[in-house]
Amino acid sequence: MRGSSSASYGNMLTAYYLRDHRKIRFVGCQTLEILRMSNRYDYGRNSSSVNRKLKELLQRSENRFCADCGAPDPKWASANIGVFICLKCSSIHRSLGAQISKVLSVTLDEWSNEEIDFMVEIGGNSYANAIYEAFLPEGFSKPRPQSSPEERTKFIRSKYELQEFLKPSLRIVSLSSSIGSFRSSDSGKDLDVGFEPEAPTRTESTSEVIGTLKVKVVKGTNLAIRDMLSSDPYVILVLGEQVSIVRNLLRSVFIVNLHLARLPILVSTSIFFGFLQKVQTSVIPSNLNPIWNEEFELSVPENFGPLKLQVFDQDTFSADDIMGEAEVDLQPLITSAMAFGDPDLLGNMQIGKWLKSHDNALLEDSTIHILDGKVRQSVSLKLQNVESGELDIELEWIPTYE
């Protein structure tokens, strides 16, 4: 039953996100402002009131067990994820860095008002897990209280840092673990990435979204063997601009619909400083010639870079193995589309071509066409840095009209 409920959360969130991602950003900011105006962000509360609210939250039945391994009576919490965890799991969280999981003792550390508000708004372990564990693989076993540090580490990294159990279209990759500390290019000072309940201001470094890229991952051919006789391949797609900082925040946001449903969604400070998007196909077990035919939508900023693709072999007891990678230059597609204008006004025709060369991964020239009022491009790629493998994808460009 829990899996069904989690899946429904993910499906509703995905549908809303794909329909209008900019509306979600607005709703998120507006909700926090509403909470502030209604005095739910009371910055004058005394410490005893703060501690009482935290302890009351901890006493809820779903918070009496560690969110990650189920150990009873957790005394630690991740203040920027919104979960209560045991001592053993807290050490793994701490190793991820405070930019991913800020670990505090429920009884020994001082908590800020904002941290308490965040924990209360999330609602505790069951609500956070409904998002972070929405798509646990079938038959997957979470760590138990007696599990080894290695097992805990693999699960906790997969859950929070790599976000492997989120609905793929909701994943927002965190750059902080790989880039280190960030500094403002204007001031040279460390950026404060706390999500304040005031309306944000847009920085000069932020790019406007110029369109949507639809990507269909069609198939792989002659992929590399990474298991005994075969592989369990999946594809990760990454698109974004250079950013100042990205951090994931799980906020409880009011989404107004027919039932006035109150749903938790992912809101990222990246919407103000730039963004990097990451999506993933399903895993095709024991297949070197997988057929996915899976479609994704990615927002494209002004300062877009290449679409990056990586093929991995899923492993159960060790890190997933790389099976090759490739990059797709989006410049020919987007430039051709802009040059010809509204495709609805044109007949079927070729409008551009991305040429095969020694410095790209193309198997053959990739032509760009207007077909039935849509700008489309088929791309066949030879996977790089691997002994064998090809990948076929289809692109469609949808510009954002002012």
mmCIF file of C-alpha atoms in Angstrom:
data_model
loop_
_atom_site.group_PDB
_atom_site.id
_atom_site.type_symbol
_atom_site.label_atom_id
_atom_site.label_comp_id
_atom_site.label_asym_id
_atom_site.label_seq_id
_atom_site.Cartn_x
_atom_site.Cartn_y
_atom_site.Cartn_z
ATOM 1 C CA MET A 1 0.000 0.000 0.000
ATOM 2 C CA ARG A 2 2.839 2.362 0.776
ATOM 3 C CA GLY A 3 4.373 1.846 -2.645
ATOM 4 C CA SER A 4 1.061 2.654 -4.332
ATOM 5 C CA SER A 5 0.646 5.817 -2.298
ATOM 6 C CA SER A 6 4.221 6.862 -3.035
ATOM 7 C CA ALA A 7 3.773 6.276 -6.730
ATOM 8 C CA SER A 8 0.616 8.380 -6.782
ATOM 9 C CA TYR A 9 2.498 11.210 -5.087
ATOM 10 C CA GLY A 10 5.213 10.977 -7.735
ATOM 11 C CA ASN A 11 2.765 10.831 -10.634
ATOM 12 C CA MET A 12 0.795 13.869 -9.475
ATOM 13 C CA LEU A 13 3.972 15.844 -8.881
ATOM 14 C CA THR A 14 5.391 14.891 -12.255
ATOM 15 C CA ALA A 15 2.231 15.887 -14.104
ATOM 16 C CA TYR A 16 2.192 19.269 -12.397
ATOM 17 C CA TYR A 17 5.900 19.830 -12.948
ATOM 18 C CA LEU A 18 5.763 19.028 -16.658
ATOM 19 C CA ARG A 19 2.683 21.167 -17.177
ATOM 20 C CA ASP A 20 4.277 24.375 -15.995
ATOM 21 C CA HIS A 21 7.550 24.272 -14.085
ATOM 22 C CA ARG A 22 7.670 28.043 -13.768
ATOM 23 C CA LYS A 23 4.254 28.033 -12.112
ATOM 24 C CA ILE A 24 5.593 25.643 -9.484
ATOM 25 C CA ARG A 25 8.387 28.076 -8.692
ATOM 26 C CA PHE A 26 5.872 30.877 -8.273
ATOM 27 C CA VAL A 27 3.540 28.775 -6.127
ATOM 28 C CA GLY A 28 6.454 27.730 -3.920
ATOM 29 C CA CYS A 29 7.558 31.302 -3.274
ATOM 30 C CA GLN A 30 4.006 32.506 -2.753
ATOM 31 C CA THR A 31 3.279 29.755 -0.237
ATOM 32 C CA LEU A 32 6.293 30.609 1.870
ATOM 33 C CA GLU A 33 5.234 34.252 1.799
ATOM 34 C CA ILE A 34 1.702 33.287 2.868
ATOM 35 C CA LEU A 35 3.124 31.240 5.732
ATOM 36 C CA ARG A 36 5.212 34.185 6.847
ATOM 37 C CA MET A 37 2.285 36.607 6.718
ATOM 38 C CA SER A 38 0.108 34.216 8.683
ATOM 39 C CA ASN A 39 2.749 34.176 11.448
ATOM 40 C CA ARG A 40 3.713 30.556 10.886
ATOM 41 C CA TYR A 41 7.239 31.922 10.530
ATOM 42 C CA ASP A 42 7.446 33.549 13.938
ATOM 43 C CA TYR A 43 11.047 34.617 14.370
ATOM 44 C CA GLY A 44 10.454 35.836 17.895
ATOM 45 C CA ARG A 45 9.741 32.471 19.485
ATOM 46 C CA ASN A 46 11.826 31.475 22.463
ATOM 47 C CA SER A 47 14.048 28.380 22.532
ATOM 48 C CA SER A 48 11.747 26.388 24.817
ATOM 49 C CA SER A 49 8.905 26.774 22.317
ATOM 50 C CA VAL A 50 11.213 25.665 19.518
ATOM 51 C CA ASN A 51 12.391 22.594 21.419
ATOM 52 C CA ARG A 52 8.831 21.689 22.343
ATOM 53 C CA LYS A 53 7.686 21.752 18.714
ATOM 54 C CA LEU A 54 10.605 19.566 17.671
ATOM 55 C CA LYS A 55 9.978 17.025 20.423
ATOM 56 C CA GLU A 56 6.269 16.935 19.623
ATOM 57 C CA LEU A 57 7.123 16.172 16.009
ATOM 58 C CA LEU A 58 9.518 13.435 17.093
ATOM 59 C CA GLN A 59 6.771 11.784 19.164
ATOM 60 C CA ARG A 60 4.614 11.102 16.121
ATOM 61 C CA SER A 61 4.469 7.384 15.396
ATOM 62 C CA GLU A 62 6.153 7.624 11.982
ATOM 63 C CA ASN A 63 9.070 9.546 13.485
ATOM 64 C CA ARG A 64 9.848 7.052 16.257
ATOM 65 C CA PHE A 65 11.932 4.996 13.852
ATOM 66 C CA CYS A 66 14.924 5.951 11.722
ATOM 67 C CA ALA A 67 13.850 7.069 8.236
ATOM 68 C CA ASP A 68 16.634 5.049 6.606
ATOM 69 C CA CYS A 69 17.116 1.821 8.578
ATOM 70 C CA GLY A 70 14.087 1.627 10.903
ATOM 71 C CA ALA A 71 16.079 1.668 14.144
ATOM 72 C CA PRO A 72 13.851 2.716 17.082
ATOM 73 C CA ASP A 73 14.076 5.963 19.040
ATOM 74 C CA PRO A 74 16.123 8.185 16.665
ATOM 75 C CA LYS A 75 17.844 11.100 18.366
ATOM 76 C CA TRP A 76 19.268 12.822 15.292
ATOM 77 C CA ALA A 77 17.743 14.638 12.331
ATOM 78 C CA SER A 78 18.650 16.048 8.940
ATOM 79 C CA ALA A 79 17.548 19.650 9.219
ATOM 80 C CA ASN A 80 17.562 20.332 5.472
ATOM 81 C CA ILE A 81 15.953 17.046 4.367
ATOM 82 C CA GLY A 82 13.354 16.800 7.118
ATOM 83 C CA VAL A 83 13.904 13.283 8.482
ATOM 84 C CA PHE A 84 14.721 11.795 11.880
ATOM 85 C CA ILE A 85 17.593 9.300 11.847
ATOM 86 C CA CYS A 86 19.560 7.051 14.196
ATOM 87 C CA LEU A 87 23.151 7.525 15.337
ATOM 88 C CA LYS A 88 24.604 5.074 12.798
ATOM 89 C CA CYS A 89 22.786 6.617 9.852
ATOM 90 C CA SER A 90 23.592 10.125 11.070
ATOM 91 C CA SER A 91 27.305 9.474 10.566
ATOM 92 C CA ILE A 92 26.639 8.542 6.925
ATOM 93 C CA HIS A 93 24.500 11.652 6.451
ATOM 94 C CA ARG A 94 27.262 13.771 7.949
ATOM 95 C CA SER A 95 29.781 12.330 5.474
ATOM 96 C CA LEU A 96 27.660 13.658 2.576
ATOM 97 C CA GLY A 97 28.319 17.208 3.709
ATOM 98 C CA ALA A 98 25.983 19.788 5.226
ATOM 99 C CA GLN A 99 25.033 21.052 1.764
ATOM 100 C CA ILE A 100 23.187 17.750 1.248
ATOM 101 C CA SER A 101 22.293 16.745 4.799
ATOM 102 C CA LYS A 102 22.787 18.989 7.822
ATOM 103 C CA VAL A 103 22.812 16.667 10.823
ATOM 104 C CA LEU A 104 21.706 17.977 14.225
ATOM 105 C CA SER A 105 21.020 16.311 17.555
ATOM 106 C CA VAL A 106 17.396 16.596 18.624
ATOM 107 C CA THR A 107 18.385 17.098 22.260
ATOM 108 C CA LEU A 108 21.927 18.511 22.268
ATOM 109 C CA ASP A 109 22.185 20.986 19.385
ATOM 110 C CA GLU A 110 20.637 24.424 19.036
ATOM 111 C CA TRP A 111 18.069 24.653 16.262
ATOM 112 C CA SER A 112 17.146 27.833 14.420
ATOM 113 C CA ASN A 113 13.522 28.837 13.977
ATOM 114 C CA GLU A 114 13.792 28.264 10.229
ATOM 115 C CA GLU A 115 15.112 24.727 10.733
ATOM 116 C CA ILE A 116 12.234 23.909 13.061
ATOM 117 C CA ASP A 117 9.719 25.371 10.614
ATOM 118 C CA PHE A 118 11.188 23.308 7.827
ATOM 119 C CA MET A 119 10.935 20.058 9.813
ATOM 120 C CA VAL A 120 7.336 20.846 10.763
ATOM 121 C CA GLU A 121 6.366 21.748 7.200
ATOM 122 C CA ILE A 122 7.791 18.475 5.859
ATOM 123 C CA GLY A 123 5.875 16.569 8.524
ATOM 124 C CA GLY A 124 8.487 13.931 9.284
ATOM 125 C CA ASN A 125 9.736 10.635 7.934
ATOM 126 C CA SER A 126 6.667 9.300 6.174
ATOM 127 C CA TYR A 127 6.155 12.447 4.099
ATOM 128 C CA ALA A 128 9.827 12.777 3.149
ATOM 129 C CA ASN A 129 10.077 9.078 2.297
ATOM 130 C CA ALA A 130 6.992 9.368 0.103
ATOM 131 C CA ILE A 131 9.185 11.508 -2.146
ATOM 132 C CA TYR A 132 12.713 10.153 -1.679
ATOM 133 C CA GLU A 133 11.606 6.495 -1.771
ATOM 134 C CA ALA A 134 8.727 6.841 -4.230
ATOM 135 C CA PHE A 135 10.350 4.500 -6.753
ATOM 136 C CA LEU A 136 12.308 1.912 -4.814
ATOM 137 C CA PRO A 137 13.039 -1.028 -7.151
ATOM 138 C CA GLU A 138 10.768 -4.036 -6.757
ATOM 139 C CA GLY A 139 12.198 -6.433 -4.188
ATOM 140 C CA PHE A 140 14.671 -3.824 -2.910
ATOM 141 C CA SER A 141 15.479 -4.123 0.802
ATOM 142 C CA LYS A 142 16.287 -1.039 2.844
ATOM 143 C CA PRO A 143 19.048 -1.270 5.441
ATOM 144 C CA ARG A 144 18.081 -2.676 8.835
ATOM 145 C CA PRO A 145 19.277 -1.545 12.272
ATOM 146 C CA GLN A 146 22.006 -4.221 12.201
ATOM 147 C CA SER A 147 23.153 -3.482 8.625
ATOM 148 C CA SER A 148 26.817 -2.832 7.851
ATOM 149 C CA PRO A 149 28.218 0.684 7.298
ATOM 150 C CA GLU A 150 28.806 -0.190 3.634
ATOM 151 C CA GLU A 151 25.156 -1.119 3.110
ATOM 152 C CA ARG A 152 23.966 2.039 4.858
ATOM 153 C CA THR A 153 26.325 4.222 2.852
ATOM 154 C CA LYS A 154 25.222 2.825 -0.501
ATOM 155 C CA PHE A 155 21.536 3.269 0.320
ATOM 156 C CA ILE A 156 21.785 6.738 1.860
ATOM 157 C CA ARG A 157 23.922 8.078 -1.001
ATOM 158 C CA SER A 158 21.537 6.586 -3.551
ATOM 159 C CA LYS A 159 18.518 8.025 -1.747
ATOM 160 C CA TYR A 160 19.605 11.591 -1.028
ATOM 161 C CA GLU A 161 22.734 12.467 -3.003
ATOM 162 C CA LEU A 162 22.068 10.581 -6.254
ATOM 163 C CA GLN A 163 18.263 10.711 -5.883
ATOM 164 C CA GLU A 164 17.890 7.316 -7.534
ATOM 165 C CA PHE A 165 14.497 6.550 -5.999
ATOM 166 C CA LEU A 166 12.776 9.764 -7.029
ATOM 167 C CA LYS A 167 10.524 9.939 -10.060
ATOM 168 C CA PRO A 168 13.151 10.517 -12.819
ATOM 169 C CA SER A 169 11.567 13.708 -14.112
ATOM 170 C CA LEU A 170 11.683 15.223 -10.606
ATOM 171 C CA ARG A 171 15.384 14.671 -10.044
ATOM 172 C CA ILE A 172 17.475 17.775 -9.627
ATOM 173 C CA VAL A 173 21.139 16.955 -9.405
ATOM 174 C CA SER A 174 23.064 18.560 -6.565
ATOM 175 C CA LEU A 175 26.351 20.019 -7.730
ATOM 176 C CA SER A 176 27.593 20.860 -4.279
ATOM 177 C CA SER A 177 29.083 17.449 -3.598
ATOM 178 C CA SER A 178 31.220 17.494 -6.734
ATOM 179 C CA ILE A 179 32.144 21.169 -7.011
ATOM 180 C CA GLY A 180 32.815 21.967 -3.367
ATOM 181 C CA SER A 181 32.159 25.378 -1.897
ATOM 182 C CA PHE A 182 30.684 28.087 -4.124
ATOM 183 C CA ARG A 183 31.351 31.776 -4.124
ATOM 184 C CA SER A 184 29.472 34.646 -5.663
ATOM 185 C CA SER A 185 31.170 35.826 -8.845
ATOM 186 C CA ASP A 186 30.176 39.408 -8.032
ATOM 187 C CA SER A 187 31.239 39.729 -4.423
ATOM 188 C CA GLY A 188 33.624 36.827 -3.874
ATOM 189 C CA LYS A 189 31.728 36.001 -0.708
ATOM 190 C CA ASP A 190 30.062 32.743 0.143
ATOM 191 C CA LEU A 191 26.478 32.671 -1.063
ATOM 192 C CA ASP A 192 23.739 32.267 1.505
ATOM 193 C CA VAL A 193 21.451 29.632 0.037
ATOM 194 C CA GLY A 194 18.870 29.603 2.814
ATOM 195 C CA PHE A 195 15.362 29.822 1.341
ATOM 196 C CA GLU A 196 13.946 32.995 2.856
ATOM 197 C CA PRO A 197 10.186 33.560 2.884
ATOM 198 C CA GLU A 198 10.470 36.763 0.856
ATOM 199 C CA ALA A 199 9.993 36.980 -2.881
ATOM 200 C CA PRO A 200 13.357 36.301 -4.560
ATOM 201 C CA THR A 201 15.166 38.634 -6.904
ATOM 202 C CA ARG A 202 16.620 37.406 -10.170
ATOM 203 C CA THR A 203 20.391 37.714 -10.561
ATOM 204 C CA GLU A 204 22.135 38.774 -13.754
ATOM 205 C CA SER A 205 23.644 35.290 -14.079
ATOM 206 C CA THR A 206 20.245 33.650 -14.340
ATOM 207 C CA SER A 207 19.189 32.649 -17.855
ATOM 208 C CA GLU A 208 15.668 32.779 -19.140
ATOM 209 C CA VAL A 209 14.212 29.560 -20.481
ATOM 210 C CA ILE A 210 14.149 29.792 -24.278
ATOM 211 C CA GLY A 211 12.364 26.549 -24.995
ATOM 212 C CA THR A 212 11.699 22.915 -24.221
ATOM 213 C CA LEU A 213 13.720 20.007 -25.544
ATOM 214 C CA LYS A 214 11.855 16.746 -25.921
ATOM 215 C CA VAL A 215 14.225 13.786 -25.897
ATOM 216 C CA LYS A 216 13.189 10.277 -26.840
ATOM 217 C CA VAL A 217 15.732 7.607 -25.918
ATOM 218 C CA VAL A 218 14.991 5.017 -28.590
ATOM 219 C CA LYS A 219 17.431 2.133 -28.285
ATOM 220 C CA GLY A 220 20.949 0.922 -27.637
ATOM 221 C CA THR A 221 22.902 -1.407 -29.910
ATOM 222 C CA ASN A 222 25.795 -3.769 -29.170
ATOM 223 C CA LEU A 223 26.338 -2.345 -25.698
ATOM 224 C CA ALA A 224 29.331 -3.405 -23.628
ATOM 225 C CA ILE A 225 29.203 -6.429 -21.330
ATOM 226 C CA ARG A 226 29.599 -5.466 -17.682
ATOM 227 C CA ASP A 227 28.160 -8.527 -15.912
ATOM 228 C CA MET A 228 29.011 -12.179 -16.552
ATOM 229 C CA LEU A 229 27.396 -12.423 -19.995
ATOM 230 C CA SER A 230 25.308 -9.281 -20.376
ATOM 231 C CA SER A 231 24.422 -5.950 -18.748
ATOM 232 C CA ASP A 232 21.432 -4.206 -17.160
ATOM 233 C CA PRO A 233 21.621 -0.856 -18.964
ATOM 234 C CA TYR A 234 19.986 2.480 -18.297
ATOM 235 C CA VAL A 235 20.677 5.972 -19.643
ATOM 236 C CA ILE A 236 21.187 9.207 -17.705
ATOM 237 C CA LEU A 237 20.611 12.499 -19.537
ATOM 238 C CA VAL A 238 21.987 15.777 -18.189
ATOM 239 C CA LEU A 239 21.333 19.289 -19.482
ATOM 240 C CA GLY A 240 21.992 22.670 -17.913
ATOM 241 C CA GLU A 241 23.996 25.827 -17.718
ATOM 242 C CA GLN A 242 26.978 26.765 -15.585
ATOM 243 C CA VAL A 243 25.551 27.670 -12.187
ATOM 244 C CA SER A 244 26.611 29.548 -9.107
ATOM 245 C CA ILE A 245 25.035 27.093 -6.711
ATOM 246 C CA VAL A 246 22.385 24.412 -6.608
ATOM 247 C CA ARG A 247 20.844 22.879 -3.521
ATOM 248 C CA ASN A 248 17.741 20.763 -3.183
ATOM 249 C CA LEU A 249 15.053 21.768 -0.749
ATOM 250 C CA LEU A 250 12.015 19.699 0.068
ATOM 251 C CA ARG A 251 9.209 22.130 0.797
ATOM 252 C CA SER A 252 5.577 21.503 1.532
ATOM 253 C CA VAL A 253 3.719 23.599 -0.997
ATOM 254 C CA PHE A 254 0.023 24.234 -1.465
ATOM 255 C CA ILE A 255 -1.069 23.283 -4.966
ATOM 256 C CA VAL A 256 -4.556 24.520 -5.702
ATOM 257 C CA ASN A 257 -6.611 22.008 -7.633
ATOM 258 C CA LEU A 258 -10.147 20.665 -7.471
ATOM 259 C CA HIS A 259 -9.529 19.130 -4.068
ATOM 260 C CA LEU A 260 -7.157 21.792 -2.731
ATOM 261 C CA ALA A 261 -4.624 19.019 -2.259
ATOM 262 C CA ARG A 262 -1.645 19.747 -0.078
ATOM 263 C CA LEU A 263 1.350 18.011 -1.625
ATOM 264 C CA PRO A 264 5.081 18.126 -0.927
ATOM 265 C CA ILE A 265 7.180 19.012 -3.970
ATOM 266 C CA LEU A 266 10.831 19.630 -4.750
ATOM 267 C CA VAL A 267 11.802 23.276 -4.934
ATOM 268 C CA SER A 268 15.389 24.199 -5.680
ATOM 269 C CA THR A 269 17.342 27.393 -5.118
ATOM 270 C CA SER A 270 18.721 26.631 -8.576
ATOM 271 C CA ILE A 271 15.671 28.411 -9.995
ATOM 272 C CA PHE A 272 17.286 31.667 -8.984
ATOM 273 C CA PHE A 273 20.936 30.903 -9.725
ATOM 274 C CA GLY A 274 20.724 28.651 -12.796
ATOM 275 C CA PHE A 275 19.893 24.997 -13.083
ATOM 276 C CA LEU A 276 21.135 21.585 -14.089
ATOM 277 C CA GLN A 277 18.603 18.895 -14.976
ATOM 278 C CA LYS A 278 19.102 15.158 -14.767
ATOM 279 C CA VAL A 279 16.704 12.438 -15.890
ATOM 280 C CA GLN A 280 17.048 8.682 -16.217
ATOM 281 C CA THR A 281 15.495 5.895 -18.240
ATOM 282 C CA SER A 282 14.281 2.637 -16.799
ATOM 283 C CA VAL A 283 16.665 -0.301 -16.398
ATOM 284 C CA ILE A 284 16.450 -3.022 -19.069
ATOM 285 C CA PRO A 285 17.681 -6.274 -17.450
ATOM 286 C CA SER A 286 20.117 -8.598 -19.244
ATOM 287 C CA ASN A 287 20.041 -6.888 -22.626
ATOM 288 C CA LEU A 288 22.848 -5.572 -24.832
ATOM 289 C CA ASN A 289 20.384 -4.272 -27.439
ATOM 290 C CA PRO A 290 17.766 -2.567 -25.253
ATOM 291 C CA ILE A 291 14.749 -0.724 -26.614
ATOM 292 C CA TRP A 292 13.501 2.068 -24.356
ATOM 293 C CA ASN A 293 11.321 4.414 -26.414
ATOM 294 C CA GLU A 294 11.094 6.670 -23.349
ATOM 295 C CA GLU A 295 10.460 10.416 -23.638
ATOM 296 C CA PHE A 296 11.619 13.275 -21.413
ATOM 297 C CA GLU A 297 11.171 17.048 -21.396
ATOM 298 C CA LEU A 298 14.006 19.384 -20.433
ATOM 299 C CA SER A 299 13.914 23.168 -20.115
ATOM 300 C CA VAL A 300 16.634 24.889 -22.135
ATOM 301 C CA PRO A 301 18.191 28.131 -20.800
ATOM 302 C CA GLU A 302 19.761 30.899 -22.875
ATOM 303 C CA ASN A 303 23.265 29.740 -22.030
ATOM 304 C CA PHE A 304 22.645 26.109 -22.857
ATOM 305 C CA GLY A 305 25.396 23.541 -23.209
ATOM 306 C CA PRO A 306 25.439 20.103 -24.817
ATOM 307 C CA LEU A 307 23.020 17.345 -23.902
ATOM 308 C CA LYS A 308 25.131 14.763 -22.079
ATOM 309 C CA LEU A 309 24.254 11.078 -22.108
ATOM 310 C CA GLN A 310 25.774 8.305 -20.015
ATOM 311 C CA VAL A 311 24.931 4.620 -20.178
ATOM 312 C CA PHE A 312 25.321 2.576 -16.979
ATOM 313 C CA ASP A 313 24.994 -1.047 -15.943
ATOM 314 C CA GLN A 314 22.936 -1.379 -12.783
ATOM 315 C CA ASP A 315 24.604 -3.425 -10.046
ATOM 316 C CA THR A 316 22.921 -4.580 -6.868
ATOM 317 C CA PHE A 317 25.893 -4.901 -4.533
ATOM 318 C CA SER A 318 28.419 -2.446 -5.986
ATOM 319 C CA ALA A 319 28.578 0.885 -7.771
ATOM 320 C CA ASP A 320 26.966 0.949 -11.206
ATOM 321 C CA ASP A 321 29.458 0.493 -14.058
ATOM 322 C CA ILE A 322 29.811 3.021 -16.868
ATOM 323 C CA MET A 323 29.005 1.653 -20.325
ATOM 324 C CA GLY A 324 29.945 4.676 -22.396
ATOM 325 C CA GLU A 325 28.965 8.284 -22.875
ATOM 326 C CA ALA A 326 28.302 10.860 -25.576
ATOM 327 C CA GLU A 327 27.391 14.513 -26.035
ATOM 328 C CA VAL A 328 24.849 16.062 -28.375
ATOM 329 C CA ASP A 329 25.486 19.584 -29.658
ATOM 330 C CA LEU A 330 22.121 21.366 -29.525
ATOM 331 C CA GLN A 331 23.326 24.433 -31.423
ATOM 332 C CA PRO A 332 22.422 23.141 -34.935
ATOM 333 C CA LEU A 333 18.893 22.188 -33.858
ATOM 334 C CA ILE A 334 18.067 25.384 -31.987
ATOM 335 C CA THR A 335 19.786 27.736 -34.443
ATOM 336 C CA SER A 336 18.028 26.150 -37.422
ATOM 337 C CA ALA A 337 14.655 26.343 -35.691
ATOM 338 C CA MET A 338 15.118 30.010 -34.799
ATOM 339 C CA ALA A 339 16.234 30.869 -38.324
ATOM 340 C CA PHE A 340 13.090 29.447 -39.922
ATOM 341 C CA GLY A 341 10.583 30.750 -37.380
ATOM 342 C CA ASP A 342 7.195 29.244 -36.569
ATOM 343 C CA PRO A 343 7.192 25.647 -37.904
ATOM 344 C CA ASP A 344 3.380 25.604 -38.008
ATOM 345 C CA LEU A 345 3.564 28.007 -40.940
ATOM 346 C CA LEU A 346 5.940 25.820 -42.958
ATOM 347 C CA GLY A 347 5.580 22.568 -44.820
ATOM 348 C CA ASN A 348 7.694 19.464 -44.330
ATOM 349 C CA MET A 349 11.296 20.300 -45.180
ATOM 350 C CA GLN A 350 14.922 19.927 -44.107
ATOM 351 C CA ILE A 351 16.178 23.028 -42.316
ATOM 352 C CA GLY A 352 19.598 22.015 -41.022
ATOM 353 C CA LYS A 353 22.238 19.366 -40.464
ATOM 354 C CA TRP A 354 24.723 18.416 -37.740
ATOM 355 C CA LEU A 355 27.786 17.043 -39.523
ATOM 356 C CA LYS A 356 29.768 14.014 -38.411
ATOM 357 C CA SER A 357 33.375 14.852 -37.521
ATOM 358 C CA HIS A 358 36.333 13.491 -35.590
ATOM 359 C CA ASP A 359 35.457 15.571 -32.527
ATOM 360 C CA ASN A 360 31.857 14.416 -32.049
ATOM 361 C CA ALA A 361 30.154 11.073 -31.418
ATOM 362 C CA LEU A 362 27.956 10.972 -34.523
ATOM 363 C CA LEU A 363 27.767 7.735 -36.493
ATOM 364 C CA GLU A 364 26.468 9.700 -39.496
ATOM 365 C CA ASP A 365 25.302 13.198 -40.366
ATOM 366 C CA SER A 366 22.175 14.135 -38.421
ATOM 367 C CA THR A 367 19.571 16.105 -40.378
ATOM 368 C CA ILE A 368 17.038 18.500 -38.893
ATOM 369 C CA HIS A 369 13.539 18.590 -40.354
ATOM 370 C CA ILE A 370 10.184 20.235 -39.953
ATOM 371 C CA LEU A 371 7.670 17.389 -39.926
ATOM 372 C CA ASP A 372 3.972 18.077 -39.399
ATOM 373 C CA GLY A 373 4.705 21.437 -37.822
ATOM 374 C CA LYS A 374 7.374 20.119 -35.439
ATOM 375 C CA VAL A 375 11.149 20.620 -35.475
ATOM 376 C CA ARG A 376 12.733 17.195 -35.166
ATOM 377 C CA GLN A 377 16.156 15.577 -35.331
ATOM 378 C CA SER A 378 17.199 11.910 -35.240
ATOM 379 C CA VAL A 379 20.648 11.270 -33.792
ATOM 380 C CA SER A 380 22.726 8.064 -33.897
ATOM 381 C CA LEU A 381 25.710 8.107 -31.545
ATOM 382 C CA LYS A 382 28.775 5.945 -31.055
ATOM 383 C CA LEU A 383 29.359 5.710 -27.321
ATOM 384 C CA GLN A 384 32.736 7.076 -26.236
ATOM 385 C CA ASN A 385 35.321 5.716 -23.776
ATOM 386 C CA VAL A 386 34.029 2.149 -24.088
ATOM 387 C CA GLU A 387 34.815 -0.888 -26.221
ATOM 388 C CA SER A 388 31.473 -0.956 -28.045
ATOM 389 C CA GLY A 389 27.979 0.471 -28.107
ATOM 390 C CA GLU A 390 25.643 2.774 -30.011
ATOM 391 C CA LEU A 391 22.706 4.886 -28.888
ATOM 392 C CA ASP A 392 19.789 6.245 -30.928
ATOM 393 C CA ILE A 393 17.766 9.225 -29.744
ATOM 394 C CA GLU A 394 15.194 11.603 -31.237
ATOM 395 C CA LEU A 395 14.960 15.311 -30.431
ATOM 396 C CA GLU A 396 12.119 17.793 -30.769
ATOM 397 C CA TRP A 397 12.490 21.529 -30.177
ATOM 398 C CA ILE A 398 9.610 23.622 -28.800
ATOM 399 C CA PRO A 399 10.514 27.328 -28.483
ATOM 400 C CA THR A 400 9.126 29.565 -25.772
ATOM 401 C CA TYR A 401 7.158 32.347 -27.410
ATOM 402 C CA GLU A 402 6.847 35.663 -25.598
#
